[in-house]
Backbone as JSON Lines, residues from 0, in Angstrom:
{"i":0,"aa":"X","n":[0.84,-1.18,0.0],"ca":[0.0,0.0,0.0],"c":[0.88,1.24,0.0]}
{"i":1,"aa":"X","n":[0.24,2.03,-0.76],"ca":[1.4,3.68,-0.71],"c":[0.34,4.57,-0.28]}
{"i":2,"aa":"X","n":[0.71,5.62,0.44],"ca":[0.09,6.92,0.65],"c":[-0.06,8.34,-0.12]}
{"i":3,"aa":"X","n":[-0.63,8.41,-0.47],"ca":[-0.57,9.98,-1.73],"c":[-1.19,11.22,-0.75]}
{"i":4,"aa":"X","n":[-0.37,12.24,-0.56],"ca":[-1.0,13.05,-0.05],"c":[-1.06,14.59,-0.8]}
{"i":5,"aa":"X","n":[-2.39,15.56,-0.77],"ca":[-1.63,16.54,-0.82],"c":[-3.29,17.39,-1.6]}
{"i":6,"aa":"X","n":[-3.05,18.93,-2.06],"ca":[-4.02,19.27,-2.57],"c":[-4.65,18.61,-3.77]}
{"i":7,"aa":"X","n":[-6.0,18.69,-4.27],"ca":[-6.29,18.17,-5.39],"c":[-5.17,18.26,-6.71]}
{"i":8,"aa":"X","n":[-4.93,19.73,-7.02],"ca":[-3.73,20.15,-8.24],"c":[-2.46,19.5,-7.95]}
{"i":9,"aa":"X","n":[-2.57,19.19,-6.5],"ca":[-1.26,18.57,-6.19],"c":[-0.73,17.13,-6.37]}
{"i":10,"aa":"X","n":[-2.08,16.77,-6.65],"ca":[-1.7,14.96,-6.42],"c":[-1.16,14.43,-7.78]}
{"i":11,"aa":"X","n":[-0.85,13.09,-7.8],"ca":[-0.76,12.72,-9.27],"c":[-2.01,12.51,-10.04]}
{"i":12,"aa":"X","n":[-1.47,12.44,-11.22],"ca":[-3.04,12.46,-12.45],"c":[-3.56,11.27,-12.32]}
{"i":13,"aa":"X","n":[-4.95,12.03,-12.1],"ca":[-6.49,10.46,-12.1],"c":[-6.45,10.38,-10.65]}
{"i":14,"aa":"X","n":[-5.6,10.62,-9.57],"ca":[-5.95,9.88,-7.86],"c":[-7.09,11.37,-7.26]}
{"i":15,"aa":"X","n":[-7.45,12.43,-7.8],"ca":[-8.13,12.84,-7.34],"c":[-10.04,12.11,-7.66]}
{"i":16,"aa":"X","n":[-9.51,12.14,-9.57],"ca":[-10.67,11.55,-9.5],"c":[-10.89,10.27,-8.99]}
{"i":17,"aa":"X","n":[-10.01,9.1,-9.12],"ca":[-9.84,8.21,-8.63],"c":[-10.61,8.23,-7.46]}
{"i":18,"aa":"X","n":[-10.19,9.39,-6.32],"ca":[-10.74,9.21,-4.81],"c":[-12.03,9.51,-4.97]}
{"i":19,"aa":"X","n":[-12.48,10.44,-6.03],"ca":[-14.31,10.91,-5.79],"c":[-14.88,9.69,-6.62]}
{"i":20,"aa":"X","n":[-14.59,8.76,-7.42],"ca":[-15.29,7.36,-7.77],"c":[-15.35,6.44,-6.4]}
{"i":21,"aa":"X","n":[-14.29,6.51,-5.37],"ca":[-13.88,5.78,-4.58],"c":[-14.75,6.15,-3.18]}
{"i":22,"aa":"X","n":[-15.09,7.27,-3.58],"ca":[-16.06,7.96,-2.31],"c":[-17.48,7.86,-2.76]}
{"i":23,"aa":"X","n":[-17.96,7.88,-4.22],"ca":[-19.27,7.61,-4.19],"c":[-19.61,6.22,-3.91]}
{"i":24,"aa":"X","n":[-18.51,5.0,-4.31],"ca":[-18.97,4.0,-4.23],"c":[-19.29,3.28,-2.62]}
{"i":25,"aa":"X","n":[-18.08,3.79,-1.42],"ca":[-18.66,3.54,-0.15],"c":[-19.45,4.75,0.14]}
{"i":26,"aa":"X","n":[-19.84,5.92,-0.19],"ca":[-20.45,6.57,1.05],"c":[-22.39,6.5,0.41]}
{"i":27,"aa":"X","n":[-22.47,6.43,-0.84],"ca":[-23.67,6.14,-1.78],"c":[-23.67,5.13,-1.82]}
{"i":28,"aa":"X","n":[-23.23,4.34,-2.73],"ca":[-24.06,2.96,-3.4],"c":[-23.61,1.92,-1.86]}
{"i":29,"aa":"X","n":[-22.7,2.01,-1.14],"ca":[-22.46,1.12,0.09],"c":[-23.27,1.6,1.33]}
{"i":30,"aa":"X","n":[-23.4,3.03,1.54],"ca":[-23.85,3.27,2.85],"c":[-25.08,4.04,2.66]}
{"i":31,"aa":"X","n":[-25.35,4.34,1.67],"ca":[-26.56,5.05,1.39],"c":[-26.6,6.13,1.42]}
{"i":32,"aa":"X","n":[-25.71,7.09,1.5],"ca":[-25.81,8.39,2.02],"c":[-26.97,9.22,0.84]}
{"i":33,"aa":"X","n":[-27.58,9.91,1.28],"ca":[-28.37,10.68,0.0],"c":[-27.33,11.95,-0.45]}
{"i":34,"aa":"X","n":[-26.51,11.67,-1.61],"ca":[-25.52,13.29,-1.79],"c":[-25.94,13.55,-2.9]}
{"i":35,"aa":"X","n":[-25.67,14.18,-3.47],"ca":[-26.17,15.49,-4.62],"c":[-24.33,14.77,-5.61]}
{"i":36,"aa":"X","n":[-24.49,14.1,-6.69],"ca":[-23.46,13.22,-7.09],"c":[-23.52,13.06,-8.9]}
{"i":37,"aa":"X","n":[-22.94,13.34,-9.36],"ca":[-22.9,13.34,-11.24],"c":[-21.83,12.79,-11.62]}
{"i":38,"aa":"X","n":[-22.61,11.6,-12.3],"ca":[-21.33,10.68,-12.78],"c":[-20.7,9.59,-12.08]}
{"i":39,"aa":"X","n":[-21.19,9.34,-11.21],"ca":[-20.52,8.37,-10.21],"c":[-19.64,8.9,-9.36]}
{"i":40,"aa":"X","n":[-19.33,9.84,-9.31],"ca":[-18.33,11.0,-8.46],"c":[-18.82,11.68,-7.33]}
{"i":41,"aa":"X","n":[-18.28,11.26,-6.21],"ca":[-18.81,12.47,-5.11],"c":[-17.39,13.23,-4.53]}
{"i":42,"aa":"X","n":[-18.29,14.83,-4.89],"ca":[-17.09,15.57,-4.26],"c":[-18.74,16.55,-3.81]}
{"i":43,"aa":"X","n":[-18.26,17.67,-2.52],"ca":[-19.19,18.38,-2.71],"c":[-18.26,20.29,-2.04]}
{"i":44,"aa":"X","n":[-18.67,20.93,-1.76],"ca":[-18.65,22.26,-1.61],"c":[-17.71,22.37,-0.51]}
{"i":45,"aa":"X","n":[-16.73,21.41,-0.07],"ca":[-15.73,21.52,1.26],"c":[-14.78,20.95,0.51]}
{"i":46,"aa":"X","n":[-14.81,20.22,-1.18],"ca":[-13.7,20.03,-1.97],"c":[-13.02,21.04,-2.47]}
{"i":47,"aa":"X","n":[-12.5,22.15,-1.93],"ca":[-12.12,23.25,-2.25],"c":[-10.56,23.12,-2.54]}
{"i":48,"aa":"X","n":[-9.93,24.24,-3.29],"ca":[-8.14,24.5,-3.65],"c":[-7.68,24.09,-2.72]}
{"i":49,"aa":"X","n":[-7.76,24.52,-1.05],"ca":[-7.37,24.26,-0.09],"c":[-7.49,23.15,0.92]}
{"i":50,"aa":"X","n":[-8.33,21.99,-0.09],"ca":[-8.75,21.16,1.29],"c":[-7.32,20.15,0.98]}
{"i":51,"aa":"X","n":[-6.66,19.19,1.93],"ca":[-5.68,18.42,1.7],"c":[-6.64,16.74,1.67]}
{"i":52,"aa":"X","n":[-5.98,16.26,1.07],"ca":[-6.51,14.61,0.57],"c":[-5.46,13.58,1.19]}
{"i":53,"aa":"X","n":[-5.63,12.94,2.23],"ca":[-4.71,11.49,1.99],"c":[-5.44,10.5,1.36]}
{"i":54,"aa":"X","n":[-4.74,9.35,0.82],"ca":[-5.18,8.9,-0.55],"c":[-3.78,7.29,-0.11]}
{"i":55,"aa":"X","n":[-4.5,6.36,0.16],"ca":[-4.51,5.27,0.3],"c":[-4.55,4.13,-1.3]}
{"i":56,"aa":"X","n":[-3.34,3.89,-1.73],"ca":[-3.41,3.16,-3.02],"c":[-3.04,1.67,-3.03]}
{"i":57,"aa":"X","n":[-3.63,0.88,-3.27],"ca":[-2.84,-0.84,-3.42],"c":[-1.67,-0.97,-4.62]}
{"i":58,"aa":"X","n":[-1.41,-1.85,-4.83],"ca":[-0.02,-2.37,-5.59],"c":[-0.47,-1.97,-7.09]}
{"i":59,"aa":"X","n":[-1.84,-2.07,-7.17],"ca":[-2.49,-1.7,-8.92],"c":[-2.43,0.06,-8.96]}
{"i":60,"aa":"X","n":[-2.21,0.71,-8.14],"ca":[-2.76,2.47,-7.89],"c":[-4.14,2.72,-7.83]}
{"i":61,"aa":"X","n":[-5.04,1.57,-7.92],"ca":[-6.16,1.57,-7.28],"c":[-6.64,1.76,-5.74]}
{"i":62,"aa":"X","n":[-7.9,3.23,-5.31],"ca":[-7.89,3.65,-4.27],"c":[-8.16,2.55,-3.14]}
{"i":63,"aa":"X","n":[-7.82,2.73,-2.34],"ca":[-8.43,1.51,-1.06],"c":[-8.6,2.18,0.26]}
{"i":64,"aa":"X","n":[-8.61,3.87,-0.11],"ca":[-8.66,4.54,1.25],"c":[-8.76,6.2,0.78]}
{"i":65,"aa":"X","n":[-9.24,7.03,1.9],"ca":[-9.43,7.95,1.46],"c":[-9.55,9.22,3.02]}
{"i":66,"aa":"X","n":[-9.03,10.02,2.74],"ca":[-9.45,10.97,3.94],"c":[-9.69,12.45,3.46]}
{"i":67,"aa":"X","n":[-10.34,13.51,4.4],"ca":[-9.72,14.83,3.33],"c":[-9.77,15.7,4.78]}
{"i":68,"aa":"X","n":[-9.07,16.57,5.01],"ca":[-9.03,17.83,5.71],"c":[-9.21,18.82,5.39]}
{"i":69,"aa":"X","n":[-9.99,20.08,6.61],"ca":[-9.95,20.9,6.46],"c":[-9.91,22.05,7.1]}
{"i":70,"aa":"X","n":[-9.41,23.25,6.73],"ca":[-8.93,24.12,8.29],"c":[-9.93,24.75,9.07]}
{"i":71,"aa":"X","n":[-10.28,24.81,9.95],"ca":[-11.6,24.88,10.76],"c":[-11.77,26.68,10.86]}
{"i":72,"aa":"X","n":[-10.75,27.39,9.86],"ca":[-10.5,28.34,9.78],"c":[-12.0,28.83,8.54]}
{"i":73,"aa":"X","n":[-11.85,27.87,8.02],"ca":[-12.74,28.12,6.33],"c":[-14.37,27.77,6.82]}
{"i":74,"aa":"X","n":[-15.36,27.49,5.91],"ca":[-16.38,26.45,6.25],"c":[-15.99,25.21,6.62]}
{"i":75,"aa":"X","n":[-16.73,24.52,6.99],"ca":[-16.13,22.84,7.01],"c":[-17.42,22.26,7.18]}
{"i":76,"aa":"X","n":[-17.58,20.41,7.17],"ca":[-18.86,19.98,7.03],"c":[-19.8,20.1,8.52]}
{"i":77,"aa":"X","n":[-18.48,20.03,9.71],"ca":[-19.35,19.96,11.35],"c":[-19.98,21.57,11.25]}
{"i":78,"aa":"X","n":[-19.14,22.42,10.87],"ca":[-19.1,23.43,11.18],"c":[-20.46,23.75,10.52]}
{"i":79,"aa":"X","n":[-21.16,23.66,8.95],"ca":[-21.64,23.71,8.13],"c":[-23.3,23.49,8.48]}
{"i":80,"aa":"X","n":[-22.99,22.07,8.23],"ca":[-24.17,21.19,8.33],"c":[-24.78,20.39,9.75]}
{"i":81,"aa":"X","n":[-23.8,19.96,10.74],"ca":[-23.95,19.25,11.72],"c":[-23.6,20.37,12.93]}
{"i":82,"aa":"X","n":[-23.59,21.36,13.2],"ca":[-22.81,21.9,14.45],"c":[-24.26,21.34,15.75]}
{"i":83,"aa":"X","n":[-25.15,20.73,15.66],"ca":[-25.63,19.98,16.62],"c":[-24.95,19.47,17.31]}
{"i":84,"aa":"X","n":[-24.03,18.64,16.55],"ca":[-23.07,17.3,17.4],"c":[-22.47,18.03,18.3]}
{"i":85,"aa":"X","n":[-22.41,19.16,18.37],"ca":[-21.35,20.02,19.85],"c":[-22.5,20.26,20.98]}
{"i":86,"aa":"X","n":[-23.49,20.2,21.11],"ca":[-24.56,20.57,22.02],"c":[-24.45,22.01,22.67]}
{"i":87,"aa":"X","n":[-24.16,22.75,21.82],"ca":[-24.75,24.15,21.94],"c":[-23.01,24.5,22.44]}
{"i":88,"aa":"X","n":[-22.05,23.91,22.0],"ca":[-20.3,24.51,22.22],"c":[-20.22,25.09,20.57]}
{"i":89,"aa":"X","n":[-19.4,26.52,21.12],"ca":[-18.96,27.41,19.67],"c":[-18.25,26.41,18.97]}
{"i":90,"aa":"X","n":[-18.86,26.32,17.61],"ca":[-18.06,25.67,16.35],"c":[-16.73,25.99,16.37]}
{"i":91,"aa":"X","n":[-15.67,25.15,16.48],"ca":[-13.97,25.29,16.05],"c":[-13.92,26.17,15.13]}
{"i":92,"aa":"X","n":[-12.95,26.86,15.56],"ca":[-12.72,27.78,14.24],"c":[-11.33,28.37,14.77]}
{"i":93,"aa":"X","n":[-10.36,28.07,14.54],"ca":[-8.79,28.08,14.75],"c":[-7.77,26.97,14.18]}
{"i":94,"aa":"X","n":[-6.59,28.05,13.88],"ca":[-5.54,27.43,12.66],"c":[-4.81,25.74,13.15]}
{"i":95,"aa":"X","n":[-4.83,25.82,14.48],"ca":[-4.69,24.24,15.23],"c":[-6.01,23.41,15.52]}
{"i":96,"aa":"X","n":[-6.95,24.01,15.09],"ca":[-7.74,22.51,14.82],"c":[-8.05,22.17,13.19]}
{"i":97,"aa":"X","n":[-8.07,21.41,12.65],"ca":[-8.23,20.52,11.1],"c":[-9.58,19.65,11.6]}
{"i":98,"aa":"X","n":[-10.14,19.59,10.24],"ca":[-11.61,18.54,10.49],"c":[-11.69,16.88,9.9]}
{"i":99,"aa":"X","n":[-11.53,16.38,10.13],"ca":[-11.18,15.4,9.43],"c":[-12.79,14.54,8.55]}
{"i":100,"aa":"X","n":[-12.88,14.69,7.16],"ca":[-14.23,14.08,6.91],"c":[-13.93,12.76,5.54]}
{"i":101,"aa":"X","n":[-15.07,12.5,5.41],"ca":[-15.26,11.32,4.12],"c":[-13.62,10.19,4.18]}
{"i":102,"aa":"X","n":[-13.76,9.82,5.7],"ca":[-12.62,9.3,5.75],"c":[-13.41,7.79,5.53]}
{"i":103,"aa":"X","n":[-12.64,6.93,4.85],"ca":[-13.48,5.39,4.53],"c":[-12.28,4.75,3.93]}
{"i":104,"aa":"X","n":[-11.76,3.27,4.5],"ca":[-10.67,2.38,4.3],"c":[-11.28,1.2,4.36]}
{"i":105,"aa":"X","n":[-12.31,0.93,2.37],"ca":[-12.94,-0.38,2.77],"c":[-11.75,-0.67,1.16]}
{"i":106,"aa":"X","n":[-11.77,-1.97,0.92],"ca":[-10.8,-2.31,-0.02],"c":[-12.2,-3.2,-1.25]}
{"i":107,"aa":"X","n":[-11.99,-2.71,-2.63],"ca":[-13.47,-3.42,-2.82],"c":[-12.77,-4.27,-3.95]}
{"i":108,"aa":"X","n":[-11.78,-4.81,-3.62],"ca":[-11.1,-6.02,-4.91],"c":[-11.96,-7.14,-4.66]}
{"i":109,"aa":"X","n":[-11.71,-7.96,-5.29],"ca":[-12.87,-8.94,-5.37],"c":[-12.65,-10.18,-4.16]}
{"i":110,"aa":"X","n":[-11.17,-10.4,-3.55],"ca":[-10.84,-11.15,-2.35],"c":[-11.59,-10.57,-1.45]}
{"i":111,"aa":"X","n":[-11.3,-8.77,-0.99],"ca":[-11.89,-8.52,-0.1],"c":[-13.78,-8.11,0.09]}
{"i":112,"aa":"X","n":[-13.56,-8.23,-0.82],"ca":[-15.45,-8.35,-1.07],"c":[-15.92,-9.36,-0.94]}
{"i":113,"aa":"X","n":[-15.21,-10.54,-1.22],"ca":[-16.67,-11.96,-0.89],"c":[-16.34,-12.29,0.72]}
{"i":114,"aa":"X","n":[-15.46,-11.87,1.33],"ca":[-14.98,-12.23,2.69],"c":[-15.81,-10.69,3.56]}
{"i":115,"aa":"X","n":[-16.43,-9.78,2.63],"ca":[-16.44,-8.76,3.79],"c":[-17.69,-9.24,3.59]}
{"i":116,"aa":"X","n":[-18.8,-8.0,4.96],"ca":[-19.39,-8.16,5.26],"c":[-20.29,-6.54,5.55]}
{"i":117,"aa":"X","n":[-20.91,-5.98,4.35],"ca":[-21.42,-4.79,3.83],"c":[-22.26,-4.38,5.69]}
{"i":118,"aa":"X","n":[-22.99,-5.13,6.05],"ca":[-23.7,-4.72,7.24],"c":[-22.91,-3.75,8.51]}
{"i":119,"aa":"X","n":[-21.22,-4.44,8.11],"ca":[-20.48,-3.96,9.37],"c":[-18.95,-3.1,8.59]}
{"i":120,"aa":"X","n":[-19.78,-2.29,6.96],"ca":[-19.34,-0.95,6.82],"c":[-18.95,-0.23,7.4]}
{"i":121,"aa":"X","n":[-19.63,0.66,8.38],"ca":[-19.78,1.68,8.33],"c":[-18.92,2.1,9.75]}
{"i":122,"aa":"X","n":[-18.67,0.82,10.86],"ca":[-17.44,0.79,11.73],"c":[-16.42,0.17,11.57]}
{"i":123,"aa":"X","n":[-16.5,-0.68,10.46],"ca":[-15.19,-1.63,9.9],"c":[-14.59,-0.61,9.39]}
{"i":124,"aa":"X","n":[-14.83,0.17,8.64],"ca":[-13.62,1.03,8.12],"c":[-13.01,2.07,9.08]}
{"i":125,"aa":"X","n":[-12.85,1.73,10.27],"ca":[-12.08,2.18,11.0],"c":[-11.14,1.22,12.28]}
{"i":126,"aa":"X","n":[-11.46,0.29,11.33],"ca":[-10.61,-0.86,12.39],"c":[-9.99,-1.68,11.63]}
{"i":127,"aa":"X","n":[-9.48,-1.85,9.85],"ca":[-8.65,-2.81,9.46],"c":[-7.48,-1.81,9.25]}
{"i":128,"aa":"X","n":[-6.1,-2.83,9.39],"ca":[-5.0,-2.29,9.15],"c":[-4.86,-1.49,7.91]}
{"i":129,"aa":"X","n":[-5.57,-1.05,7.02],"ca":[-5.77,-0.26,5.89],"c":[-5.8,0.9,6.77]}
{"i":130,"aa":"X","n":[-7.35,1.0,7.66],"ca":[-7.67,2.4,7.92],"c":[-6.58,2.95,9.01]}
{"i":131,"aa":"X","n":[-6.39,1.7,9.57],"ca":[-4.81,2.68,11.02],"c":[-4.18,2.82,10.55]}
{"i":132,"aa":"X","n":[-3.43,2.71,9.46],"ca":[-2.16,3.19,8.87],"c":[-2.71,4.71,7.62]}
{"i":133,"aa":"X","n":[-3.87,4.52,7.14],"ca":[-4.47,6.0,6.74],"c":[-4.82,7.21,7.9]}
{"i":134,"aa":"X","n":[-5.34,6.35,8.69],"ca":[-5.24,7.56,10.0],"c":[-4.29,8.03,10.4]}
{"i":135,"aa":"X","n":[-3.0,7.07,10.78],"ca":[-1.73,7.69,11.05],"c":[-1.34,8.92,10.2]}
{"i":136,"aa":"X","n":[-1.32,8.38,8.9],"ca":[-1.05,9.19,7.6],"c":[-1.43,10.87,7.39]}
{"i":137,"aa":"X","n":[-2.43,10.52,7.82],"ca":[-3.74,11.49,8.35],"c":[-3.37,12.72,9.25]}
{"i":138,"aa":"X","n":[-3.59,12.07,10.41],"ca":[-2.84,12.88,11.59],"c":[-1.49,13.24,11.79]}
{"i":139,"aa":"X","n":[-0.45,13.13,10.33],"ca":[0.85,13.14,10.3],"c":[0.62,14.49,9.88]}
{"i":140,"aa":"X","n":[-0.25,14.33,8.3],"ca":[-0.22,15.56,7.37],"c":[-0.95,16.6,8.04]}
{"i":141,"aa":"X","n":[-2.35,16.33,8.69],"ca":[-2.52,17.28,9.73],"c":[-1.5,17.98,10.59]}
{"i":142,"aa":"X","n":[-0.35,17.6,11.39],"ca":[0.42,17.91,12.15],"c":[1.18,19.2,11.4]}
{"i":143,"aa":"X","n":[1.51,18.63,10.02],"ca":[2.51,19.27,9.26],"c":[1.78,20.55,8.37]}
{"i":144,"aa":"X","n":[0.61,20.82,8.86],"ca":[-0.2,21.82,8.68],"c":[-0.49,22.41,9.93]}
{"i":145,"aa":"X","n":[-0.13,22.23,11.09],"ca":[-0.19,22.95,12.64],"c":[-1.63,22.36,13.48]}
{"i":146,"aa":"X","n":[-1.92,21.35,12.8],"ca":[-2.93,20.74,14.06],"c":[-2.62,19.87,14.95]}
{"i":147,"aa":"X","n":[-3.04,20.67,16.09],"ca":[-3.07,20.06,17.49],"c":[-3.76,18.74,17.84]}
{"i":148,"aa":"X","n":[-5.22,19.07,17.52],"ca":[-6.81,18.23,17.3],"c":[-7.06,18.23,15.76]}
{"i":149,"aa":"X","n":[-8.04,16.72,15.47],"ca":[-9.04,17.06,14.35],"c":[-10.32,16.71,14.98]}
{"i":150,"aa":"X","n":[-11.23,17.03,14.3],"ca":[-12.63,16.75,15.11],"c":[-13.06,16.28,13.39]}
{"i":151,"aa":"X","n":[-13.79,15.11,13.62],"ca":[-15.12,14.59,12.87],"c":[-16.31,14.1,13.1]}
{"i":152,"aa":"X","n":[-17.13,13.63,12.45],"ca":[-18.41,13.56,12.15],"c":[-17.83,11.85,12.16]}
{"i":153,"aa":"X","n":[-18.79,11.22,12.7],"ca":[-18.66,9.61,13.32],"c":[-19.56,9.1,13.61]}
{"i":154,"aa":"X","n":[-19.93,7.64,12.79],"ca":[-20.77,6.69,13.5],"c":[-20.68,6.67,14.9]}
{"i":155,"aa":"X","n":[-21.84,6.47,15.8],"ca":[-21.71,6.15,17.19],"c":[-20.81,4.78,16.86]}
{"i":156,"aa":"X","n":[-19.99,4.53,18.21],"ca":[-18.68,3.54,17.97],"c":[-17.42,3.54,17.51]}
{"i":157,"aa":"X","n":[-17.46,5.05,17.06],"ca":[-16.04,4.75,16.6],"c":[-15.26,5.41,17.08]}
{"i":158,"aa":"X","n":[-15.55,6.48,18.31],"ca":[-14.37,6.98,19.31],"c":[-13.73,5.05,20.2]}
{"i":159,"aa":"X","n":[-14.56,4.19,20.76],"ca":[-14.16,2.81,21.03],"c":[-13.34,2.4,20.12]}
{"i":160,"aa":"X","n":[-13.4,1.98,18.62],"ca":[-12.46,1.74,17.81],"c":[-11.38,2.67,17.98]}
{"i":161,"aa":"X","n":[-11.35,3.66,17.42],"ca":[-10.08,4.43,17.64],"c":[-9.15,4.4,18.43]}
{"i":162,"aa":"X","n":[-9.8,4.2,20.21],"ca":[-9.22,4.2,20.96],"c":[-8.36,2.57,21.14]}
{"i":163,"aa":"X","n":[-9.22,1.63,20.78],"ca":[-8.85,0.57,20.39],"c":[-7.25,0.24,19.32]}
{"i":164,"aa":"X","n":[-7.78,0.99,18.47],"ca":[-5.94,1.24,17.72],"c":[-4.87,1.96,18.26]}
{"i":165,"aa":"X","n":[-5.39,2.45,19.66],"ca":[-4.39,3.56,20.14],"c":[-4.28,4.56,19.91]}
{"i":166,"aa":"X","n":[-5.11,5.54,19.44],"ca":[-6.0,6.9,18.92],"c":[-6.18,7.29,20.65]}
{"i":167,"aa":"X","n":[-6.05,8.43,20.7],"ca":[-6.69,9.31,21.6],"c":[-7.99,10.14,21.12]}
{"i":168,"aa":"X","n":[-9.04,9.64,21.44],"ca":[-9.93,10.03,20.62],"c":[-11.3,10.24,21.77]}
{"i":169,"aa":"X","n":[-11.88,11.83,21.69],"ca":[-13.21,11.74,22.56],"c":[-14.6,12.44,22.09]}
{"i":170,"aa":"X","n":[-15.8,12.57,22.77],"ca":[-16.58,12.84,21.99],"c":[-16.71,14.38,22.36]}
{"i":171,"aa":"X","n":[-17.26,15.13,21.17],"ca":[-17.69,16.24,21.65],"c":[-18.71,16.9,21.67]}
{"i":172,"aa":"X","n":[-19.62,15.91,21.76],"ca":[-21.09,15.96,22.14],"c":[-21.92,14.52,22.35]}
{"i":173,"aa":"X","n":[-22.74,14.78,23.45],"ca":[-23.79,13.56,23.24],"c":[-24.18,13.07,21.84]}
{"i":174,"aa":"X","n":[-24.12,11.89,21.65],"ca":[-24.73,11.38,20.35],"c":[-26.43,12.07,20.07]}
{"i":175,"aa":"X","n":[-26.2,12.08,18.23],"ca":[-27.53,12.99,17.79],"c":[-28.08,12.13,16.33]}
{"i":176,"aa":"X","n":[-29.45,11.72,16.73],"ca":[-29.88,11.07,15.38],"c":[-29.79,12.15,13.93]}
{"i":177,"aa":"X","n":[-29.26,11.32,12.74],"ca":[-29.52,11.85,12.03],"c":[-29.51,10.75,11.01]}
{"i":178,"aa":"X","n":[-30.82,11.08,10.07],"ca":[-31.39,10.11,9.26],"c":[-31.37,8.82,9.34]}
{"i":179,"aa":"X","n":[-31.87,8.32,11.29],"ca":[-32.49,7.31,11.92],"c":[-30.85,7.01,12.45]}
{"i":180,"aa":"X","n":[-29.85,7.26,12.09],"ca":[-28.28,7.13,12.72],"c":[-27.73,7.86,13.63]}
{"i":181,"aa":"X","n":[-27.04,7.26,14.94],"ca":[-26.89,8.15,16.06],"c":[-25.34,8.39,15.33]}
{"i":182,"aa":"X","n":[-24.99,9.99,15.54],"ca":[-23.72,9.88,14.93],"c":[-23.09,11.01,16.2]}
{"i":183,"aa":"X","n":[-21.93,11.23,15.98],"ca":[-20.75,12.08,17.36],"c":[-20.2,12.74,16.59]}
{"i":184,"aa":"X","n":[-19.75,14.05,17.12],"ca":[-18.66,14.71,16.82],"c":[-17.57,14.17,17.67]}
{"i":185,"aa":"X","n":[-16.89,13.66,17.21],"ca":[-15.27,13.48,18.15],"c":[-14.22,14.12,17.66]}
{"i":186,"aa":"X","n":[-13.41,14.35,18.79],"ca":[-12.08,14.99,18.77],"c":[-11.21,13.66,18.54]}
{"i":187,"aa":"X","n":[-9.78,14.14,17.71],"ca":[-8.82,13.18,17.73],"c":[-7.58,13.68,18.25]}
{"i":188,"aa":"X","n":[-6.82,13.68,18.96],"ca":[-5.61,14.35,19.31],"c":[-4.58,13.65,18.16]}
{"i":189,"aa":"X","n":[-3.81,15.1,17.74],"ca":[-2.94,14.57,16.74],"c":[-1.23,14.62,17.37]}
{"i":190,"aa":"X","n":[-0.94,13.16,17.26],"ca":[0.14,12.86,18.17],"c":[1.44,13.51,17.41]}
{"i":191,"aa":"X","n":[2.49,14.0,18.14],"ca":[3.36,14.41,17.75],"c":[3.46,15.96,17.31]}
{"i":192,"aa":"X","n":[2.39,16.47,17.61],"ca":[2.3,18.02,17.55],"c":[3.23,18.6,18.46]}
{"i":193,"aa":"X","n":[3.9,19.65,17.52],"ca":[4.49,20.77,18.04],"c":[4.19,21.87,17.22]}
{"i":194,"aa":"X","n":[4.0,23.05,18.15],"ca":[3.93,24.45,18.0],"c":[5.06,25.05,17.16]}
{"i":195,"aa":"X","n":[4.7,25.6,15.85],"ca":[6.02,26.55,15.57],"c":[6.28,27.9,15.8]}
């Protein structure tokens, strides 16, 4: 597996689109999400010049992982759409926190598809050695952009996983249904931060 990181203009040719085929297929046709999507592609209005991408590739350069950040300085999706998940705490908005969203490390080659198990989506992709080594990845390139914390948008369960891989990870709000799904804002502490 290799890691690609970096702005959209920045990456190599095809892994951006690569990642928005790779994102409609788990977050739509796998998890259902209802997004606003043309072409089999999901990107939406937080895919901006500035957002950064880690980008998870197998031995073919086919995607098998995906994350994107963004500076809590700009819009972002908690900030946006969900600021519920904080229970009435001011939305982040400072150059040391990053948001971490549309993060998903399911592998859809055809080995790992007849062995997986679509029902246990939506917390599995935060517990195979794909997704801990994209998170690391993650919270590296975050660092190297000045974040302290990232905060995301999370199935209920997956501050337990996280913490489970050795993530420092907590919630930052009571869990809140949304479209029949209890979901969290959690904080992630990003290890190895220093101040410049």
């Amino acid at each position: 597996m290799q890691i690609v990181t970096g702005r959209s203009d920045h990456l190599p040719s095809g892994v951006f689109m690569g990642l928005a085929r790779y994102r409609h297929r788990v977050f739509v046709e796998k998890l259902g999400w209802q997004l606003k999507c043309q072409d089999g592609l999901e990107f939406d209005q937080f895919d901006r010049p500035d957002t950064l991408y880690v980008v998870a590739q197998d031995q073919d350069d086919q995607v098998v992982g995906g994350a994107r950040l963004l500076p809590t300085t700009r819009p972002y999706l908690l900030g946006e759409i969900f600021p519920q998940l904080l229970n009435g705490q001011p939305v982040p908005n400072s150059p040391d926190i990053w948001e971490l969203s549309r993060f998903a490390a399911v592998d859809f080659s055809e080995a790992a598809s007849s062995a997986a198990n679509p029902a246990k989506l939506p917390l599995g992709q935060f517990s195979s050695p794909v997704a801990v080594e994209l998170l690391q990845a993650t919270l590296e390139r975050a660092a190297e952009s000045g974040a302290r914390r990232v905060i995301t948008v999370s199935p209920l369960g997956v501050e337990r996983l996280l913490r489970k891989a050795g993530f420092s990870a907590d919630r930052a709000g009571s869990p809140v249904l949304v479209d029949g799904n209890p979901i969290i804002a959690c904080w992630i502490d990003v290890p190895g931060y220093s101040p410049s």
